[in-house]
Short mmCIF file of N, CA, C and O in Angstrom, two decimals:
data_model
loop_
_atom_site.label_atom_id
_atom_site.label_comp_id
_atom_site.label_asym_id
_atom_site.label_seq_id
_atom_site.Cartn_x
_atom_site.Cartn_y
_atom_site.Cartn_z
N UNK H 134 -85.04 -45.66 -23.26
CA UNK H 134 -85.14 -44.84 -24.45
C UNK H 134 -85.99 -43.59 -24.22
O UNK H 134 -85.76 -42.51 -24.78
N UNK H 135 -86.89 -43.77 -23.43
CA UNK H 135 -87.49 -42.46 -22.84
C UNK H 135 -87.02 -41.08 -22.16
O UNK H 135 -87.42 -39.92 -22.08
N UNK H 136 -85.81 -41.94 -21.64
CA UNK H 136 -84.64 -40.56 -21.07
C UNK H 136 -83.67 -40.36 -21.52
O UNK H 136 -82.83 -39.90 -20.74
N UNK H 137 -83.23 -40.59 -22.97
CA UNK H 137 -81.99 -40.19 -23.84
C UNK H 137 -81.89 -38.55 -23.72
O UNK H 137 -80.74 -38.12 -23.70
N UNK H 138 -82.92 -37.61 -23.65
CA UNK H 138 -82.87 -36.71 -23.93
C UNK H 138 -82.03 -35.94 -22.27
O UNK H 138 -81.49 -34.84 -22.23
N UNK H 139 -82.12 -36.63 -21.43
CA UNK H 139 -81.67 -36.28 -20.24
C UNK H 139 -80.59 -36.37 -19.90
O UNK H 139 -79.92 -36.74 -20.87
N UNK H 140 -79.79 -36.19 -18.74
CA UNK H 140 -78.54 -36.01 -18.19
C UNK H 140 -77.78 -37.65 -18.02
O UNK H 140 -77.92 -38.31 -16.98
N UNK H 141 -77.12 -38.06 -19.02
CA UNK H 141 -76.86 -39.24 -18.92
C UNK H 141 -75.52 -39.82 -19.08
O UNK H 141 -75.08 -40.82 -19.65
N UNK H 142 -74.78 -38.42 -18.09
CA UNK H 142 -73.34 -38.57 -18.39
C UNK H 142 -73.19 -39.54 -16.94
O UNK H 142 -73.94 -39.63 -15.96
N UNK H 143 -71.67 -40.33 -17.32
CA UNK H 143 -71.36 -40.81 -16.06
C UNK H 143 -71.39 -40.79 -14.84
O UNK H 143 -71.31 -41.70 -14.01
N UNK H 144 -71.54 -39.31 -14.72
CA UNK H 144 -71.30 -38.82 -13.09
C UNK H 144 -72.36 -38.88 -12.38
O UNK H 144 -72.38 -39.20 -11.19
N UNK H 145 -74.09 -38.35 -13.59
CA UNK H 145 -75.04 -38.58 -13.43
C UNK H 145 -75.95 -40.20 -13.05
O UNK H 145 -76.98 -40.34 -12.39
N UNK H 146 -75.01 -41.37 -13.85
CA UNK H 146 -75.21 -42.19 -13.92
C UNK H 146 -75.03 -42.84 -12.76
O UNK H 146 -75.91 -43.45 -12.15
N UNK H 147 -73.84 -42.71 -12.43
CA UNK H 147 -73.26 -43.26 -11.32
C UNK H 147 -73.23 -42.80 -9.86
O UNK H 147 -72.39 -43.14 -9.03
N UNK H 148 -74.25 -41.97 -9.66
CA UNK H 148 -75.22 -40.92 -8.92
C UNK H 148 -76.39 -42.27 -8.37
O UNK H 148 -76.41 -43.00 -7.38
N UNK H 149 -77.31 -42.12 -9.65
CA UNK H 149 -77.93 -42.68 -9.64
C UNK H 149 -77.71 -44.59 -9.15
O UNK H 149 -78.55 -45.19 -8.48
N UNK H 150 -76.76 -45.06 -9.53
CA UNK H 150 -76.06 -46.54 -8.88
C UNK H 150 -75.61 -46.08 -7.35
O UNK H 150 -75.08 -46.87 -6.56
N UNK H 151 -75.81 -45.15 -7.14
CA UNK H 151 -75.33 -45.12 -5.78
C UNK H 151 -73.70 -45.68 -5.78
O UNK H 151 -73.46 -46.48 -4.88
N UNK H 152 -72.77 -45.41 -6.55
CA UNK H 152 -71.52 -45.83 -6.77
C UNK H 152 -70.59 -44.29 -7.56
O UNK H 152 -70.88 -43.53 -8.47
N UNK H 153 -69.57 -44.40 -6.76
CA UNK H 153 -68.48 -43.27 -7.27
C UNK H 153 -68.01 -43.99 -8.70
O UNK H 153 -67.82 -45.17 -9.02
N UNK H 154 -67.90 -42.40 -9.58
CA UNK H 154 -67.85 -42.37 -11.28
C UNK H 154 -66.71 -43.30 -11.62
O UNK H 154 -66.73 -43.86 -12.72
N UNK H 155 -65.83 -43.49 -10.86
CA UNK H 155 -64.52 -44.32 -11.73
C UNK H 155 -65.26 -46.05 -11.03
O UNK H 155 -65.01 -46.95 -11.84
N UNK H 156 -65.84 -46.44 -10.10
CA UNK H 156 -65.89 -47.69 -9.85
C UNK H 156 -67.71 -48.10 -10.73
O UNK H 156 -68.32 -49.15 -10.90
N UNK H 157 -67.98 -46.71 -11.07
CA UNK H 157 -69.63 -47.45 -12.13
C UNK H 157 -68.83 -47.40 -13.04
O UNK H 157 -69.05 -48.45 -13.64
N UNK H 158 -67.90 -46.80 -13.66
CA UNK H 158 -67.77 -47.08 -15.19
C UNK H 158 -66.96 -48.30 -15.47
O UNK H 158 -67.14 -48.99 -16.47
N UNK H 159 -65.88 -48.61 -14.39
CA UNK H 159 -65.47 -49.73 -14.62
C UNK H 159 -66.42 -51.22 -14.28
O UNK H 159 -65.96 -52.32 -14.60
N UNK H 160 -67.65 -51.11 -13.65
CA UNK H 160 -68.42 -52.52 -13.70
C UNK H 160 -69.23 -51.99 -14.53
O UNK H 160 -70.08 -52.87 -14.70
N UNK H 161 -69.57 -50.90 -15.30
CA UNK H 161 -70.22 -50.64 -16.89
C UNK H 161 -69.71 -51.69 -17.64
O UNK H 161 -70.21 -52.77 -17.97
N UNK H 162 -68.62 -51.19 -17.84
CA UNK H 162 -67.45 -51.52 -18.82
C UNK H 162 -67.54 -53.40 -18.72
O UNK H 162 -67.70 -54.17 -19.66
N UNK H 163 -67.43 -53.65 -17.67
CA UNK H 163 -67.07 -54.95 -17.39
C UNK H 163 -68.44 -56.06 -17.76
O UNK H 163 -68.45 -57.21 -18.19
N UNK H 164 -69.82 -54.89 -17.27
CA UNK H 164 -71.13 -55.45 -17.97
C UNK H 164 -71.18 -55.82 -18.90
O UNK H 164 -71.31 -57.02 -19.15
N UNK H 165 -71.06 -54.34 -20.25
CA UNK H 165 -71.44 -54.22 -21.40
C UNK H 165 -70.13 -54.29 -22.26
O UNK H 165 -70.40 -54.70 -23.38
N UNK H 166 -69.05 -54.07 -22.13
CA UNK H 166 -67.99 -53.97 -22.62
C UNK H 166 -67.93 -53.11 -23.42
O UNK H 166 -67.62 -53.48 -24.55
N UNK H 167 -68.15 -51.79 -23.21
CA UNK H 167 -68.26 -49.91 -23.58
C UNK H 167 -68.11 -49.56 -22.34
O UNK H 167 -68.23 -50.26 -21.33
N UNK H 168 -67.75 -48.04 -22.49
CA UNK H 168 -68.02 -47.38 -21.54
C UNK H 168 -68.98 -46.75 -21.37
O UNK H 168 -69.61 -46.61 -22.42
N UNK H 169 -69.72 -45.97 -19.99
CA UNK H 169 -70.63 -45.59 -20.05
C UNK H 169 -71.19 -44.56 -21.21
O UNK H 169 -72.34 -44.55 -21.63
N UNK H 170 -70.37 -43.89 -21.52
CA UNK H 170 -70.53 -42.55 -23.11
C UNK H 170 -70.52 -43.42 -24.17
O UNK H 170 -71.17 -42.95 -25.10
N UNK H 171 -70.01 -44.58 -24.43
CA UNK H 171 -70.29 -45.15 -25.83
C UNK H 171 -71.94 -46.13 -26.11
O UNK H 171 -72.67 -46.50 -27.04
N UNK H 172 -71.87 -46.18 -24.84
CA UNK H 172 -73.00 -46.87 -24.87
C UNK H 172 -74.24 -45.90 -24.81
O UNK H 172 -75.33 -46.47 -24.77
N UNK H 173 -74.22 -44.77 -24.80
CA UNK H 173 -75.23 -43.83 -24.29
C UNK H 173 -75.48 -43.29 -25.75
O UNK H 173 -76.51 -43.38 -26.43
N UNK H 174 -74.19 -42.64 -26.08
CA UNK H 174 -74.42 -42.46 -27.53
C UNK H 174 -75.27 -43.67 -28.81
O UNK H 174 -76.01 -43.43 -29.76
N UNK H 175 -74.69 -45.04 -28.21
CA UNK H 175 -75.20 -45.95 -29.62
C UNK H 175 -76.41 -45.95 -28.91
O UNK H 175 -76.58 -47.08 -29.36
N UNK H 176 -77.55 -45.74 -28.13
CA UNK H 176 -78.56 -45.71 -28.20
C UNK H 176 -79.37 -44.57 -28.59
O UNK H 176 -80.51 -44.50 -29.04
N UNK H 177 -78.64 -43.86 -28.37
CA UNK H 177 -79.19 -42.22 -28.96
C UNK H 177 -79.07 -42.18 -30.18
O UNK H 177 -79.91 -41.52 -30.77
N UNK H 178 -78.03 -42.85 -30.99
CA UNK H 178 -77.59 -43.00 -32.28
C UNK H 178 -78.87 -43.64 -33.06
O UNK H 178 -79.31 -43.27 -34.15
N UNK H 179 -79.28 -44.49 -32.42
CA UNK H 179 -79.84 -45.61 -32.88
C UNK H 179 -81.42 -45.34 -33.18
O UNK H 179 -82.16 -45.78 -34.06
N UNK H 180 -81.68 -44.30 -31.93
CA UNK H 180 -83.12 -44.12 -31.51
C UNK H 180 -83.27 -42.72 -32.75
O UNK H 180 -84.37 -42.34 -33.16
N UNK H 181 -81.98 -42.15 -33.15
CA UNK H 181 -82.16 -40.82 -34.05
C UNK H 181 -82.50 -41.59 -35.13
O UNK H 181 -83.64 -41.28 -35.47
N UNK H 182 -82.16 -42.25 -35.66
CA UNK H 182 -81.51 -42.87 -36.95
C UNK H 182 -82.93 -43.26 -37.51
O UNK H 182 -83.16 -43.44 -38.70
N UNK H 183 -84.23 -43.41 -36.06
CA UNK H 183 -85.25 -44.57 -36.28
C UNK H 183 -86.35 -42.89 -36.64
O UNK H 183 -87.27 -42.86 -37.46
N UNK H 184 -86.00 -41.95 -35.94
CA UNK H 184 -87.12 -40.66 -35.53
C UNK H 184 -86.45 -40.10 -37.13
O UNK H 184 -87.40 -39.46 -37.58
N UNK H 185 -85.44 -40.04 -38.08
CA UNK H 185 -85.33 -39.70 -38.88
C UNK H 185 -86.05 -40.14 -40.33
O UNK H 185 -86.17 -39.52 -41.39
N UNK H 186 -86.47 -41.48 -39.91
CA UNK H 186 -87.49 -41.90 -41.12
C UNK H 186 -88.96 -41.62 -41.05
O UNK H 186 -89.89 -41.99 -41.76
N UNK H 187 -88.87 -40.52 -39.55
CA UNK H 187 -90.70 -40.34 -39.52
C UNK H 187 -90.85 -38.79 -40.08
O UNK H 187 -90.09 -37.83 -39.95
N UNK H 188 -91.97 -38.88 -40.68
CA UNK H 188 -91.92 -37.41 -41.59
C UNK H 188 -92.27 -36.33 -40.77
O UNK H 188 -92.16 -35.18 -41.18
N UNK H 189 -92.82 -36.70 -39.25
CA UNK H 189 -92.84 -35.30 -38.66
C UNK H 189 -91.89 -35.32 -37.76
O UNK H 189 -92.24 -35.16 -36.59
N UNK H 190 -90.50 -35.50 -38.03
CA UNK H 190 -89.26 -34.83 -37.14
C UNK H 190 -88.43 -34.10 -38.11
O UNK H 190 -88.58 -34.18 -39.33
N UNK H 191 -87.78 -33.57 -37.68
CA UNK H 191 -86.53 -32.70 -38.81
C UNK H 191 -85.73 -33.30 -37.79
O UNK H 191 -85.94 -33.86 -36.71
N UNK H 192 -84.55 -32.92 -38.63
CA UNK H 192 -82.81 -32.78 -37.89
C UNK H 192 -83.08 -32.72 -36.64
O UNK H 192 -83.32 -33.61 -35.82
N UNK H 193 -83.00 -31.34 -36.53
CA UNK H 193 -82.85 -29.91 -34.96
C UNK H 193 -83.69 -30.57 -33.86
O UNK H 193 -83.35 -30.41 -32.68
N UNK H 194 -85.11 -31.56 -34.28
CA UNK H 194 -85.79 -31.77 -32.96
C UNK H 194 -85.21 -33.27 -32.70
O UNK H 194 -84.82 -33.79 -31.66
N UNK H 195 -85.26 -33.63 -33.68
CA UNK H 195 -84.53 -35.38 -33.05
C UNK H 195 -83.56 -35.30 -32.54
O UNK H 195 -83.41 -35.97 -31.51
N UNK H 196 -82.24 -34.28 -33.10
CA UNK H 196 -81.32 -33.93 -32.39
C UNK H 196 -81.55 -33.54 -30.96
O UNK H 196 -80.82 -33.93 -30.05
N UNK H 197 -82.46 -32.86 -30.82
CA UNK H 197 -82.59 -32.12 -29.14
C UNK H 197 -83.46 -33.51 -28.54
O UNK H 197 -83.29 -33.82 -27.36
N UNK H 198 -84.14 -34.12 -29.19
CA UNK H 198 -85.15 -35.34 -28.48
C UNK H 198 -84.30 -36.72 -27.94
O UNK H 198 -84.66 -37.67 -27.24
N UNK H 199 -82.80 -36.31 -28.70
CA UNK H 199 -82.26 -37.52 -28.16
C UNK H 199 -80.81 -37.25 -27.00
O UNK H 199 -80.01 -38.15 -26.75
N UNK H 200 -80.73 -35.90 -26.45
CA UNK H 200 -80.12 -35.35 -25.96
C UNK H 200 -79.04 -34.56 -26.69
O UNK H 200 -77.97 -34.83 -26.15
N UNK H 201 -78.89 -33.80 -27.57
CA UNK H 201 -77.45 -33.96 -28.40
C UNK H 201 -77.94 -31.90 -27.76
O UNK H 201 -79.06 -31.50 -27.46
N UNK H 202 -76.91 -31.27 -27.77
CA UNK H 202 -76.93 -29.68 -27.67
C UNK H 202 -77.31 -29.11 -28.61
O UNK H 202 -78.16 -28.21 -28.61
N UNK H 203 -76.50 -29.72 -29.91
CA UNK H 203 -76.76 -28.74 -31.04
C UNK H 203 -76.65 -29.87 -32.24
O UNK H 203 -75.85 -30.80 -32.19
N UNK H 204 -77.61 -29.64 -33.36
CA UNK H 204 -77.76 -30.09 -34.62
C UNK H 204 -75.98 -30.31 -34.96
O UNK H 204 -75.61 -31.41 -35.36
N UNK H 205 -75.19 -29.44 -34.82
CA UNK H 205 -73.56 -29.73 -35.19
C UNK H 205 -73.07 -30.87 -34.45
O UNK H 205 -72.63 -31.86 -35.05
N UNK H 206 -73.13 -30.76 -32.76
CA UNK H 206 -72.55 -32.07 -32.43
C UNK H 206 -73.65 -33.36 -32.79
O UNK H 206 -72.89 -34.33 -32.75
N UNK H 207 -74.70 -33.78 -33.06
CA UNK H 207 -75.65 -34.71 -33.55
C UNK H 207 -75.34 -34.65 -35.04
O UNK H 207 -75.80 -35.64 -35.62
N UNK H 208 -74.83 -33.96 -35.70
CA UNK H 208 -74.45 -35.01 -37.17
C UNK H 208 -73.05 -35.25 -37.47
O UNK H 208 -72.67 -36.03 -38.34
N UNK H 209 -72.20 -34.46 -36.64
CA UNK H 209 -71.07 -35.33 -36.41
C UNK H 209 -71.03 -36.27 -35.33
O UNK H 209 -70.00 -36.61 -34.76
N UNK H 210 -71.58 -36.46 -35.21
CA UNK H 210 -71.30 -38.12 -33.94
C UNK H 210 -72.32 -39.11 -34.89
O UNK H 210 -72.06 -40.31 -34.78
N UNK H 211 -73.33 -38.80 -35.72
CA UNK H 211 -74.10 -39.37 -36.81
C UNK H 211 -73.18 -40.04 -37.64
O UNK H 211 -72.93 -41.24 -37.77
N UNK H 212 -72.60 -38.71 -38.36
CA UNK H 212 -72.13 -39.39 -39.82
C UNK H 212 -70.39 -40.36 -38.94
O UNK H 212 -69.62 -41.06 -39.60
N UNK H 213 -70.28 -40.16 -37.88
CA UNK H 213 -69.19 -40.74 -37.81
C UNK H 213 -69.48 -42.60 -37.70
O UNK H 213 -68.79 -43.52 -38.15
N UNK H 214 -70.80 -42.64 -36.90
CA UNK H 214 -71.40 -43.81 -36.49
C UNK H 214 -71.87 -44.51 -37.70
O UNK H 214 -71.67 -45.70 -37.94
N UNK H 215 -72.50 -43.69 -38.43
CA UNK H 215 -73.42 -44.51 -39.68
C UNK H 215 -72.47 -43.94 -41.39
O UNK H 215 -72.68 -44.37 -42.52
N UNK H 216 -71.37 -42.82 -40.91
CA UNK H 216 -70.75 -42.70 -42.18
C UNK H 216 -71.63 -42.08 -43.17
O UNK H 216 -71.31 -42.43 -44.30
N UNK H 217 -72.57 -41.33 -43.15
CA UNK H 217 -73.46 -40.46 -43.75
C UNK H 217 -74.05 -39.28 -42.65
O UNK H 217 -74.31 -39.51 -41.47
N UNK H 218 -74.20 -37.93 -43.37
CA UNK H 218 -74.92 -37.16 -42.83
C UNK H 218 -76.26 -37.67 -42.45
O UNK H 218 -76.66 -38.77 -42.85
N UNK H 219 -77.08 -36.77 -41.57
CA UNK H 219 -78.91 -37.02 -41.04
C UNK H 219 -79.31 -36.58 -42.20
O UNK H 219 -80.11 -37.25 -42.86
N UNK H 220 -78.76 -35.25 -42.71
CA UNK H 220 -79.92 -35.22 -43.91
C UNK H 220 -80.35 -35.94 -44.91
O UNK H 220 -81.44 -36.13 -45.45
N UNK H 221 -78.34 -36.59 -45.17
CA UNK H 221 -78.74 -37.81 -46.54
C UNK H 221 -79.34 -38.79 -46.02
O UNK H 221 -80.04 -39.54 -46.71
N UNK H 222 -79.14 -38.98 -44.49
CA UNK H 222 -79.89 -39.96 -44.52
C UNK H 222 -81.62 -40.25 -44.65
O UNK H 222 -82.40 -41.10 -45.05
N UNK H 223 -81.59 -38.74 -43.94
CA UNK H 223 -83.45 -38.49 -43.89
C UNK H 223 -83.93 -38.37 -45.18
O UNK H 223 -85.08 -38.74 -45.44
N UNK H 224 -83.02 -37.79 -46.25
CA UNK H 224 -84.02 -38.26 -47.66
C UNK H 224 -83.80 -39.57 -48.36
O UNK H 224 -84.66 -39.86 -49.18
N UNK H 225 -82.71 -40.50 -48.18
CA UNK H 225 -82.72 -41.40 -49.09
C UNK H 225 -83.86 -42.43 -48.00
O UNK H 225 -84.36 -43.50 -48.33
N UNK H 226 -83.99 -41.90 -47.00
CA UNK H 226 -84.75 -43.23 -46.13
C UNK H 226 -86.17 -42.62 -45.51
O UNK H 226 -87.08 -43.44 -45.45
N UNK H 227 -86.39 -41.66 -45.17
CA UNK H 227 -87.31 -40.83 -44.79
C UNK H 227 -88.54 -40.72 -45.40
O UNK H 227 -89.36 -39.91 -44.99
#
């Protein structure tokens, strides 16, 4: 959870396993039963969702703290996961 904000695409990943991108994602897959991007996201998802009920984050930095580019792609991959915007969510829970 400390390196969400970092390079944690497959290619990167599977860098790091010392294993070429199509044979890590398929013993990903076979681990966790996601692929490496779904699983990367529900922790980033998860870890936003938690930095949104603390009163000193906004949107824009949790968004950038959990790797996302821009506040636009982080509340659509949000509201698609949890079915609500960050903002509604940061005030009804925040």
């Amino acid at each position: 959870l400390r390196n969400l904000g970092k390079d944690l695409s497959a290619p990167a990943l599977a860098a790091r396993a010392n294993l070429g991108v199509r044979h890590f994602s398929r013993r990903f897959k076979a681990s966790f039963g996601v692929t490496p991007a779904a699983y990367v996201e529900r922790l980033r998802l998860d870890e936003a969702r938690k930095r949104l009920t603390m009163k000193r984050h906004n949107i824009k930095s949790v968004a950038a703290s959990v790797g996302y580019a821009s506040a636009d792609a982080f509340g659509r991959a949000f509201e698609r996961r949890f079915g609500i915007r960050p903002s509604h969510y940061e005030k009804q829970f925040g």
